[in-house]
Coordinates of C-alpha atoms in Angstrom, one line a residue:
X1 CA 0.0 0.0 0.0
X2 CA 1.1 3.4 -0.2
X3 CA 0.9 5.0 3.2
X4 CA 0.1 3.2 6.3
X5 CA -2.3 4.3 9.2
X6 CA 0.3 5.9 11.1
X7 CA 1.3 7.9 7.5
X8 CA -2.7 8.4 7.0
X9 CA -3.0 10.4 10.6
X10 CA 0.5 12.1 10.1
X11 CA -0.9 13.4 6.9
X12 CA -3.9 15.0 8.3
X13 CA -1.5 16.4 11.3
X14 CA 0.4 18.5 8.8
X15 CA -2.7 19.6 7.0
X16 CA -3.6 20.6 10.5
X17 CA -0.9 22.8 11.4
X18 CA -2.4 25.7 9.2
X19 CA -5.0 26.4 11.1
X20 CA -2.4 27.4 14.1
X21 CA -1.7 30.5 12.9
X22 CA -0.6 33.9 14.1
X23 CA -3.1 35.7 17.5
X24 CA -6.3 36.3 16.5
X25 CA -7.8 40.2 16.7
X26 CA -9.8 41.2 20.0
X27 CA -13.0 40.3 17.5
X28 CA -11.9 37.2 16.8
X29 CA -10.8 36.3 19.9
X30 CA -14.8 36.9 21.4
X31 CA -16.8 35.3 18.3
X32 CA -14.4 32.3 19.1
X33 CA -15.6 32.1 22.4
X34 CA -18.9 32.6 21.8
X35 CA -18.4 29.7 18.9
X36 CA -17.0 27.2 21.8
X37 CA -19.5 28.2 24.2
X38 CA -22.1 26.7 21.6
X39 CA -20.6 23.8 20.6
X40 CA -20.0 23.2 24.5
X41 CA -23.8 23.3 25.0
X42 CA -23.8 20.9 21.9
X43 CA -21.5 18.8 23.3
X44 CA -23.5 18.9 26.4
X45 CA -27.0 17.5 24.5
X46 CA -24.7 14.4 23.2
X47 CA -25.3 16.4 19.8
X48 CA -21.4 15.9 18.5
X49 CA -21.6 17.0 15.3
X50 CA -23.1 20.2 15.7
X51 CA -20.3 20.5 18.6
X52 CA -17.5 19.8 16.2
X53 CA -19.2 22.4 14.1
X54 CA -18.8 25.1 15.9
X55 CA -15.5 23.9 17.6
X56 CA -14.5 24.3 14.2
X57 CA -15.7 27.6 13.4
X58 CA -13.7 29.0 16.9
X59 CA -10.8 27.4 15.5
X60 CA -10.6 28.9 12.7
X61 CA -11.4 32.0 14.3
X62 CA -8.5 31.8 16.9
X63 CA -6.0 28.9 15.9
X64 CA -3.8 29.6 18.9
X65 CA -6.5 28.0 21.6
X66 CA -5.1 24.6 22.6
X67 CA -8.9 24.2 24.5
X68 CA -10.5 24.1 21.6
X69 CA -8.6 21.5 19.7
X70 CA -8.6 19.6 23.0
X71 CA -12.6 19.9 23.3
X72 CA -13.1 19.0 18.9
X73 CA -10.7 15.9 20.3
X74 CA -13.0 14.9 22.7
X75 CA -15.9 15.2 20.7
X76 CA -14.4 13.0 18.0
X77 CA -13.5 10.5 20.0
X78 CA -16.8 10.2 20.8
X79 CA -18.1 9.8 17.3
X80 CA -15.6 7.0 16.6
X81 CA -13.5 9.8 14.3
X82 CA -10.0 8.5 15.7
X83 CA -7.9 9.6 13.2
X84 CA -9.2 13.2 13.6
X85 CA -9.0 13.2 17.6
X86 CA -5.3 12.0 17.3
X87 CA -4.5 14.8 15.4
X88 CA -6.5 17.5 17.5
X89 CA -4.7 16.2 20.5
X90 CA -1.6 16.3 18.9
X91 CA -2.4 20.2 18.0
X92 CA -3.1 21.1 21.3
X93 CA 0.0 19.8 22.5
X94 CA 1.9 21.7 20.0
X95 CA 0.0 24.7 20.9
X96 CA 0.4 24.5 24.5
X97 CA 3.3 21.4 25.7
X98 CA 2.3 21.7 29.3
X99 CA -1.5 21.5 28.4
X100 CA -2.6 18.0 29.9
X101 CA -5.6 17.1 28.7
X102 CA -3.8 17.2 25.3
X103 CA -1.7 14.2 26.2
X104 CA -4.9 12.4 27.7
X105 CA -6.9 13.0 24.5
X106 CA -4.2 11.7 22.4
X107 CA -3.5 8.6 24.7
X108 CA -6.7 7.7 24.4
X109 CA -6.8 7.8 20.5
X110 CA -3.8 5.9 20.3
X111 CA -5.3 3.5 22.7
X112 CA -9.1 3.2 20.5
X113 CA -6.2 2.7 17.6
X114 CA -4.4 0.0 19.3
X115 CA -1.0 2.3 19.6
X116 CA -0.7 1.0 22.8
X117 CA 3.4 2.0 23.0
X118 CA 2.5 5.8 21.4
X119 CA -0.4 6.1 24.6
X120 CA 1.8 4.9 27.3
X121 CA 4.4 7.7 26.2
X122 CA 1.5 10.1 26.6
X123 CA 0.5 8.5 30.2
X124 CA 4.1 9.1 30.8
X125 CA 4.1 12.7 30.3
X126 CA 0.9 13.0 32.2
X127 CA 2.5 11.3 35.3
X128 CA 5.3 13.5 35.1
X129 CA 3.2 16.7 35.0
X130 CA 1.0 15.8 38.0
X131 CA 2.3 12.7 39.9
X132 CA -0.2 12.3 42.4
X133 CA -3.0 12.6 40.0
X134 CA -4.3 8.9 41.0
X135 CA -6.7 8.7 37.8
X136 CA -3.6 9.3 35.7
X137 CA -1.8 6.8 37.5
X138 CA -4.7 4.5 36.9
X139 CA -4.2 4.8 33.2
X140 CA -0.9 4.5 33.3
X141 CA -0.8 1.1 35.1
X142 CA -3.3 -0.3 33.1
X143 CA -1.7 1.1 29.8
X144 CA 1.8 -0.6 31.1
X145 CA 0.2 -4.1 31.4
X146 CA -1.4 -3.8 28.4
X147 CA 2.1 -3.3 26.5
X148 CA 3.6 -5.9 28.6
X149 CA 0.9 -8.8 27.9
X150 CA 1.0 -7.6 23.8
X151 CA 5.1 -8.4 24.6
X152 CA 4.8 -11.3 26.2
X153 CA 2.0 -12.6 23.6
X154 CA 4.5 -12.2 21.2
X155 CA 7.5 -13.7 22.8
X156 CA 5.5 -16.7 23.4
X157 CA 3.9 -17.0 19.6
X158 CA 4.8 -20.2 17.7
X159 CA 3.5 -20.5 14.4
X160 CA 3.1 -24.6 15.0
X161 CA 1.1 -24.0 18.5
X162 CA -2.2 -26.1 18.8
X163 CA -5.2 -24.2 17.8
X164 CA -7.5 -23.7 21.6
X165 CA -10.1 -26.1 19.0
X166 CA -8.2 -28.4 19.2
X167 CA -7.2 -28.6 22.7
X168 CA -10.9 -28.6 23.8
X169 CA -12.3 -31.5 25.6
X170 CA -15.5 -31.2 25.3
X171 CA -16.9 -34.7 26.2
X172 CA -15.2 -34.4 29.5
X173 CA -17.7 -31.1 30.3
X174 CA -20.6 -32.2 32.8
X175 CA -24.4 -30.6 32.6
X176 CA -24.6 -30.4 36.3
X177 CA -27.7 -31.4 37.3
X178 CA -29.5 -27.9 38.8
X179 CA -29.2 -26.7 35.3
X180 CA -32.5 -26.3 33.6
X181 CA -31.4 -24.2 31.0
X182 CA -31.6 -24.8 26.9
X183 CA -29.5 -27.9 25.9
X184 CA -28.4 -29.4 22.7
X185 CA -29.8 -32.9 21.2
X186 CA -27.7 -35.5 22.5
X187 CA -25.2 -35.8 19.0
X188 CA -25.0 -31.8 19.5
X189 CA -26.6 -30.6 17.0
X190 CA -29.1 -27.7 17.0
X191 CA -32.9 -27.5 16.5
X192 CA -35.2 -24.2 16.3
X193 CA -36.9 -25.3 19.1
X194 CA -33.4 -25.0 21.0
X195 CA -32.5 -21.4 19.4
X196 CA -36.1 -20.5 20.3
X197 CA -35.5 -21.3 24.3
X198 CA -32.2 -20.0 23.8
X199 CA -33.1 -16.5 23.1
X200 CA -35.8 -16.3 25.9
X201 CA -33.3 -17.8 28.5
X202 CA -30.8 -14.7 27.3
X203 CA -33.5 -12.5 27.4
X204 CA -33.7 -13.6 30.9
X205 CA -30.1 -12.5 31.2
X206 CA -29.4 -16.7 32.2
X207 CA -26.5 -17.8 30.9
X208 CA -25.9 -20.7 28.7
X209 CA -23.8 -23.9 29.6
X210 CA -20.3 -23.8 28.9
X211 CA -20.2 -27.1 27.4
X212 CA -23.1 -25.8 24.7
X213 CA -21.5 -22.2 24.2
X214 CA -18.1 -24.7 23.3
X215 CA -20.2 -26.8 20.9
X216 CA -21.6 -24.0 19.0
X217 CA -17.9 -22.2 18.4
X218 CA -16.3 -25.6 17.4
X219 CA -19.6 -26.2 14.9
X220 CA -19.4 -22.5 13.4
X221 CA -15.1 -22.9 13.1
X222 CA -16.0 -25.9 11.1
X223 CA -18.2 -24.4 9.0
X224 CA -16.8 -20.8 8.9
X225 CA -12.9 -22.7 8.1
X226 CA -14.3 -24.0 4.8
X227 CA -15.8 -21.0 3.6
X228 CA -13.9 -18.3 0.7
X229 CA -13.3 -14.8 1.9
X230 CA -15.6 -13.6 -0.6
X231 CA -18.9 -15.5 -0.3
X232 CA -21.0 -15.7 -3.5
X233 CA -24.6 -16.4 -3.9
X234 CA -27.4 -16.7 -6.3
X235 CA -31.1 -15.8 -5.5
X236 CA -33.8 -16.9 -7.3
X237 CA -36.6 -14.7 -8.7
X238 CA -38.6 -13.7 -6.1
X239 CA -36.8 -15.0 -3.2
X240 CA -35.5 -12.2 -0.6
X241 CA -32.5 -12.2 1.7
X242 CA -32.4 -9.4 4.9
X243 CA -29.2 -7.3 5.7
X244 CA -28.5 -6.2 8.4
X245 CA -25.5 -3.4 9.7
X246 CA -23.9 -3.4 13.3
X247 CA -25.5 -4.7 15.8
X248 CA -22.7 -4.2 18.6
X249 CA -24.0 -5.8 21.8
X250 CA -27.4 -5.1 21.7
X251 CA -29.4 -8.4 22.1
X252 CA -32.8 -6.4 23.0
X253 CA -32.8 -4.9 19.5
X254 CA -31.5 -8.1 17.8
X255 CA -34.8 -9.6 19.4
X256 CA -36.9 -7.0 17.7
X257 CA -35.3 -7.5 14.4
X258 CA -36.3 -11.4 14.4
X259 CA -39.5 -10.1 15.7
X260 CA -40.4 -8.0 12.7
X261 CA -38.3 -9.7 10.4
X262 CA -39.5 -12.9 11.4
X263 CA -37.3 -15.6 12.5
X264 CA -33.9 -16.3 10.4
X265 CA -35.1 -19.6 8.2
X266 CA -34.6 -21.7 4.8
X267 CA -37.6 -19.1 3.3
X268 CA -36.2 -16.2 5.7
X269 CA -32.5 -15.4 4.8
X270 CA -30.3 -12.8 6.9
X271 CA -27.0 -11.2 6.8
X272 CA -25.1 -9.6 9.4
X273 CA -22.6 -7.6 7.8
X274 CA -20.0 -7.6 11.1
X275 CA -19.3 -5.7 14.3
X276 CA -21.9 -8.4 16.2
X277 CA -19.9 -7.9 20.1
X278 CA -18.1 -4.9 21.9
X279 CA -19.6 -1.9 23.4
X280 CA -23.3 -3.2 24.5
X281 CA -23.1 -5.4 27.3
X282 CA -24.7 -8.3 25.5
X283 CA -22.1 -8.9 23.3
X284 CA -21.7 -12.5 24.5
X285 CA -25.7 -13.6 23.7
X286 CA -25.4 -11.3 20.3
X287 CA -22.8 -13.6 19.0
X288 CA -23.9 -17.2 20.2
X289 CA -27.1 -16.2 19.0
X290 CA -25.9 -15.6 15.3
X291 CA -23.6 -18.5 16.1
X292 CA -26.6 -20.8 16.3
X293 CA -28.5 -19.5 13.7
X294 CA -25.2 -20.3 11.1
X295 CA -25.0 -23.5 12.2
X296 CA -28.2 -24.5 12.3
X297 CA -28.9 -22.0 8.7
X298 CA -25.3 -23.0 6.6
X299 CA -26.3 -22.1 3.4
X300 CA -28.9 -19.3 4.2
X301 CA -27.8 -17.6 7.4
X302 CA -24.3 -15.4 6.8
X303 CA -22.2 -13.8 8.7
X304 CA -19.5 -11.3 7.2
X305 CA -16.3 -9.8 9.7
X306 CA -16.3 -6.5 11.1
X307 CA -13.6 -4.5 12.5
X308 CA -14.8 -5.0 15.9
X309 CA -13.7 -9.1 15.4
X310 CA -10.1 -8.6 16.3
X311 CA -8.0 -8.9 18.6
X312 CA -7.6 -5.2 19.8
X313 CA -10.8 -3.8 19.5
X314 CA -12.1 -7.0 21.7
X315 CA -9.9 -5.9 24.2
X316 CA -10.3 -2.1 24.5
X317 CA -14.1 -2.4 23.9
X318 CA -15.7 -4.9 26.0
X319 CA -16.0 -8.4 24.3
X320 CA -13.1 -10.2 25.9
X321 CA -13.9 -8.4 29.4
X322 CA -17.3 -9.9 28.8
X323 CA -16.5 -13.4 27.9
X324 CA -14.0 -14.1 30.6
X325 CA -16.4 -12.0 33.2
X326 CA -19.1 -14.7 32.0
X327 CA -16.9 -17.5 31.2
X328 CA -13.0 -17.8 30.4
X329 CA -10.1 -16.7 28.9
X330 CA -9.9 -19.6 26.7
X331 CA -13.0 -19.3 25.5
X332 CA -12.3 -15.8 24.5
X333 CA -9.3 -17.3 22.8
X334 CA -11.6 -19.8 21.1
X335 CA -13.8 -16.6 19.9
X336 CA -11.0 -14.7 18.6
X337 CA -10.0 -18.0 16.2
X338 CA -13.7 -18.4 15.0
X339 CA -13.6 -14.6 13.8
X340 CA -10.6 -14.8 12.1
X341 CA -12.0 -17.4 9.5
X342 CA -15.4 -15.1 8.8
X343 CA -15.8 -14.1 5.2
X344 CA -14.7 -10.5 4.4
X345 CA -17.3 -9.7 1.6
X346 CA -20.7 -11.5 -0.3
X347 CA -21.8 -10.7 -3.7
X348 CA -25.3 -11.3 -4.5
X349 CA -26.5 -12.5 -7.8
X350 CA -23.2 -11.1 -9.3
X351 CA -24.3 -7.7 -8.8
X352 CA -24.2 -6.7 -5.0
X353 CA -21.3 -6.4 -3.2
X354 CA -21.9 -6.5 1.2
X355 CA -18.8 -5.9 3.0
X356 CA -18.1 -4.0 6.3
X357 CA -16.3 -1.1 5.6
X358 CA -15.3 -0.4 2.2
X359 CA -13.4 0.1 -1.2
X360 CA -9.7 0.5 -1.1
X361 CA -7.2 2.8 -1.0
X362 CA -5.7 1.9 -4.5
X363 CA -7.3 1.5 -7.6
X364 CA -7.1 -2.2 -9.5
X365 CA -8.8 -4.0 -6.6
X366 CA -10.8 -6.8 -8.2
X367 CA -13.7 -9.4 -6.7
X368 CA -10.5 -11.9 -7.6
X369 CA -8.1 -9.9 -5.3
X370 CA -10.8 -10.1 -2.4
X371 CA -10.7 -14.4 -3.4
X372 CA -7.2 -14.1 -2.8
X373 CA -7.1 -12.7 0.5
X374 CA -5.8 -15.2 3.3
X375 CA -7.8 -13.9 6.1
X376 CA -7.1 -16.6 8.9
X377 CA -5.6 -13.6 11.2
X378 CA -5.7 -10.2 12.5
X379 CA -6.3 -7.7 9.7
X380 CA -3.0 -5.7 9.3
X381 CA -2.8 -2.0 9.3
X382 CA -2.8 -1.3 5.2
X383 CA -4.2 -3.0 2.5
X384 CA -7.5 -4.3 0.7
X385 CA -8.4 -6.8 4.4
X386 CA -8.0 -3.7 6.5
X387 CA -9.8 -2.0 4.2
X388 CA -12.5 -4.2 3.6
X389 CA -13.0 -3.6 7.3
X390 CA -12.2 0.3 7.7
X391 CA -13.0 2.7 5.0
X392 CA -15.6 5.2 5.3
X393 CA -17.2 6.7 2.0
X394 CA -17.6 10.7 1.1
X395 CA -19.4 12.5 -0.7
X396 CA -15.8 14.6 -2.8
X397 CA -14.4 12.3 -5.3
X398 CA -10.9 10.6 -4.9
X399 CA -9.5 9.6 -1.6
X400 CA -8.4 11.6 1.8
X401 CA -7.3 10.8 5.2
X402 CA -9.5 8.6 7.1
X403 CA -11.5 9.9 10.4
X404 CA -10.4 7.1 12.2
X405 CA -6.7 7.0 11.2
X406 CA -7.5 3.7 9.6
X407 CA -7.8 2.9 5.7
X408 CA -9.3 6.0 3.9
X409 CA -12.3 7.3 3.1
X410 CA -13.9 7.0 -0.9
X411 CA -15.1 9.1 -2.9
X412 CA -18.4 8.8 -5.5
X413 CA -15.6 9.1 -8.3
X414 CA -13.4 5.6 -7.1
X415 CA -17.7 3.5 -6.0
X416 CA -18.2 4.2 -10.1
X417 CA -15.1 2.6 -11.2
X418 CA -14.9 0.1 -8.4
X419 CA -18.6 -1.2 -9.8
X420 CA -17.5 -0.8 -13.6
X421 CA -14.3 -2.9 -13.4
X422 CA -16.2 -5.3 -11.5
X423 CA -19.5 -5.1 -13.4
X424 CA -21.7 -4.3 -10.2
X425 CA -24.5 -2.6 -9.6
X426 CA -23.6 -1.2 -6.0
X427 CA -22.2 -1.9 -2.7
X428 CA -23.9 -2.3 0.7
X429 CA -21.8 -1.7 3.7
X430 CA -22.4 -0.5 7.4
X431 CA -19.3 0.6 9.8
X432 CA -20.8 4.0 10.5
X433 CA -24.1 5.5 12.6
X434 CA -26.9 7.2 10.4
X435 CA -29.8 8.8 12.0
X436 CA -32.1 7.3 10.3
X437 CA -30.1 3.7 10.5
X438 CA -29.6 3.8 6.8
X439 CA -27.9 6.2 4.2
X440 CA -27.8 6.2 0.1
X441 CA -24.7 7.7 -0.8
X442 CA -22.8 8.1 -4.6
X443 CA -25.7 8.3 -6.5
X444 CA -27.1 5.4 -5.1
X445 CA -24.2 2.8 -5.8
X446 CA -23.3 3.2 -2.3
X447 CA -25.4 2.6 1.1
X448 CA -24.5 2.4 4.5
X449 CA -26.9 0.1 6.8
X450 CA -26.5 0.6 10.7
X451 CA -29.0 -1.4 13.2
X452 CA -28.2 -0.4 16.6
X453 CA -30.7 1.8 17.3
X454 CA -29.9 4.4 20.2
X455 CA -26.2 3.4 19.7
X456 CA -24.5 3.2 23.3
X457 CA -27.8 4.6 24.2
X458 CA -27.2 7.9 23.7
X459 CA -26.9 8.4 19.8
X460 CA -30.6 8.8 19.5
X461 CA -30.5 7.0 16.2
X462 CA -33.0 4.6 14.3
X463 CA -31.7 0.8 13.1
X464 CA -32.5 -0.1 9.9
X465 CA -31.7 -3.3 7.6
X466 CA -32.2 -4.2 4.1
X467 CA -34.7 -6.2 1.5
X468 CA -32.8 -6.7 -1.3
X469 CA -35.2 -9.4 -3.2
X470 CA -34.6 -11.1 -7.2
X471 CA -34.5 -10.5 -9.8
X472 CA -34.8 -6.7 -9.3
X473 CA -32.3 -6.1 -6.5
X474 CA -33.3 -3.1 -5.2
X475 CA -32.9 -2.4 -1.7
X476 CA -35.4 -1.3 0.7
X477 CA -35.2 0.2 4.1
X478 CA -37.0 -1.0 7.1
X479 CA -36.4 1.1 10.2
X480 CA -37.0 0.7 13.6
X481 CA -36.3 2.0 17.2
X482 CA -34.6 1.6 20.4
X483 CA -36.8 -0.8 22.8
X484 CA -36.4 -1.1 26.5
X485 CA -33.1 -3.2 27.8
X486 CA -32.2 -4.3 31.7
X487 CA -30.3 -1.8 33.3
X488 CA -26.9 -2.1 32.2
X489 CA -25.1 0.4 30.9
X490 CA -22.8 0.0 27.6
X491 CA -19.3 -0.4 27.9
X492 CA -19.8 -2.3 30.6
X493 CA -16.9 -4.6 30.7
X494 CA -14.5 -2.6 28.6
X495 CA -11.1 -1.5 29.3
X496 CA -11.0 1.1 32.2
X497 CA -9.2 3.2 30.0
X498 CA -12.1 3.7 27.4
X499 CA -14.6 3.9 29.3
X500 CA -16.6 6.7 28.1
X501 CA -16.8 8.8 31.5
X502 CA -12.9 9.5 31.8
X503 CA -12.4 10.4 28.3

């Protein structure tokens, strides 16, 4: 690839360092403040992008204010807009070297970014400036084991290490006897009725044997293992198939799809197009439930990877906290093989093209490079896997910086050629909240599908998911709201240091 994540966010730095300009006049210097007292009270009302607005607008009025990069930092942090907040950070800190929230802001970017190194060198810093600030020293431990266990995990790696599969003993797992939960038929398999009892005895917040939740990641490895990274399948005339975006932990609202969706079936078809787990609290039932569904569905339930199934955004975000809080480290360890082997991408009828993020960052990607992809690992930090699972679409045409200081974003310009070379009619991806759960984009040859309504539960955004039915193809848009959850809050069991209080 040409430029690497790291290259992406330095890019956007320097195009950032023009706005730091000379002092602002007396006028400027009030209209600035009256433009960050607004996007404060934005900020405030959980409204981020009016807040980033108008941080804007006082930055360009007064460039020399290291509070209002550090406040547009925060505020894209909490729109997911990594890339961006890295660079604000980093602005502030230029601006002001002794301002600290600068170096918190950027640690925590680099930490969402899994620059784990680049955020402990921030932590650092902060310890240095006030070193009996016990929240900084919080970070900074827990940012210091972090690198230490990525280390060791490394040290210890050995390309000819048993897979966890196949170190399970599952036959040696006893149902104890007080359970009286859902249980598999006797040769493991699954049945409706079992998936049925399932999701009532999660929506009971119970918890499912260990021995089942094992049988259902071995059956899906199995099946997932011996699928292509880019799925391909046919529908017949008339027949429909359901897509739906990020679903992120939200059992409660994956409920209410299957309830007015109906039930995923032979006649019933669904796709999730990836980030199932991390940030909702019922990440762990999300994922098993899907789980089931594939195994019991092969060849009409389908599952595509997100950039939420990896390693590092598992850790920072909540779903290995989650699984060994409700199980065990090995099972998490067992999770994070299954997701390596899930498809990338899923053309329909030759014409569709579903993936999670989006097109690349160079042109002369074809459906045969995304074949070729060997995607039994992490995704690395450049090239068509990462971007499969990154990049964002815009409405200019080329390529710029990404937000998230991952990949790039597209513009209508590279969707047109992408579909030409490949003789496609359009691409459906998700990776991004839309207020209205859904979004057509580049003239309609691009749409983004999102179904976590009242993301984190405070977006204040409708879910949607797809119809796409043969031979016409067209999508349609079914939305639907938020419904009531147990009290839990999101982010539940994710890394102290992003949790979304101590930004």
């Amino acid at each position: 690839m040409a430029a690497t994540s790291v290259q992406v966010v330095e890019d956007f730095q320097a195009a950032q360092n023009d706005k730091i300009a000379s002092p602002p006049s007396q006028e400027d210097l009030e209209r600035s403040e009256a433009s960050k007292t607004k996007a404060n009270e934005f900020f405030n009302d959980k409204n981020y992008d009016q807040a980033i607005f108008y941080y804007t607008e006082a930055i360009n009025l007064n460039g020399c204010n290291a509070v209002y990069y550090s406040n547009r930092s925060l505020a894209y942090l909490r729109t997911e807009c990594y890339g961006y907040a890295l660079s604000d950070a980093s602005s502030a800190i230029r601006i002001d070297s002794n301002y600290v929230k600068g170096y918190y802001r950027r640690a925590t970017a680099n930490m969402a970014l899994g620059k784990f190194k680049a955020a402990l060198k921030d932590y650092e810093t902060v310890m240095k400036v006030r070193p009996n600030d016990k929240d900084a020293k919080m970070k900074y431990q827990e940012c210091a084991k972090i690198v230490k266990q990525k280390a060791f995990e490394r040290a210890i790696a050995c390309d000819d290490s048993k897979s966890v599969a196949d170190m399970m003993d599952i036959e040696s797992m006893t149902i104890e006897d007080d359970y009286t939960g859902p249980k598999l038929e006797s040769d493991g398999s699954i049945t409706v009725t079992f998936m049925k009892e399932l999701m009532e005895w999660f929506g009971e917040q119970k918890k499912l044997h260990r021995k089942y939740a094992y049988q259902i990641l071995l059956q899906v490895k199995q099946i997932l293992q011996k699928l292509p990274s880019l799925m391909e399948i046919n529908l017949k005339d008339g027949e429909m198939i359901s897509i739906c975006g990020d679903i992120h932990g939200q059992y409660y609202d994956l409920l209410n799809i299957f309830h007015l969706n109906g039930l995923p079936s032979e006649d019933n078809p669904y796709l999730f197009n990836g980030d199932f787990v991390d940030r909702g609290s019922w990440s762990l039932e999300v994922i098993l439930v899907l789980f089931g569904f594939k195994v019991l569905y092969p060849n009409h339930f389908y599952l595509l990877r997100g950039n939420h199934e990896t390693d590092n955004m598992n850790q920072m975000y909540g779903f290995e906290g989650e699984v060994k809080a409700k199980y065990t480290s090995q099972m998490f360890d067992l999770f994070s093989e299954v997701f390596q082997w899930l498809p990338l991408a899923q053309c329909i009828n030759g014409r569709v093209l579903v993936m999670h993020g989006g097109l690349f960052r160079e042109d002369g990607v074809t459906l045969d490079s995304i074949r070729n992809i060997n995607r039994n690992r992490q995704p690395p930090d450049s090239g068509p896997m990462c971007d499969l699972l990154w990049s964002d679409p815009q409405p200019e045409n080329g390529r710029s910086v990404s937000k998230r200081g991952v990949s790039c974003q597209f513009g209508p310009d590279v969707t047109h050629h992408f579909l030409e070379e490949n003789g496609l009619d359009l691409i459906i991806r998700s990776h991004e909240v839309k207020p209205e759960g859904y979004e057509v984009a580049h003239g309609g040859r691009c749409i983004t599908v999102f179904s976590a309504p009242n993301y984190c539960d405070q977006m204040g955004n409708k879910g949607a998911y797809i119809h796409l039915k043969a031979p016409e193809l067209k999508p349609t848009f079914q939305q639907f709201t938020a419904v009531e959850h147990p009290n839990m809050r999101p982010m539940a069991y994710a890394n102290a240091l992003m949790q979304l209080g101590i930004l």
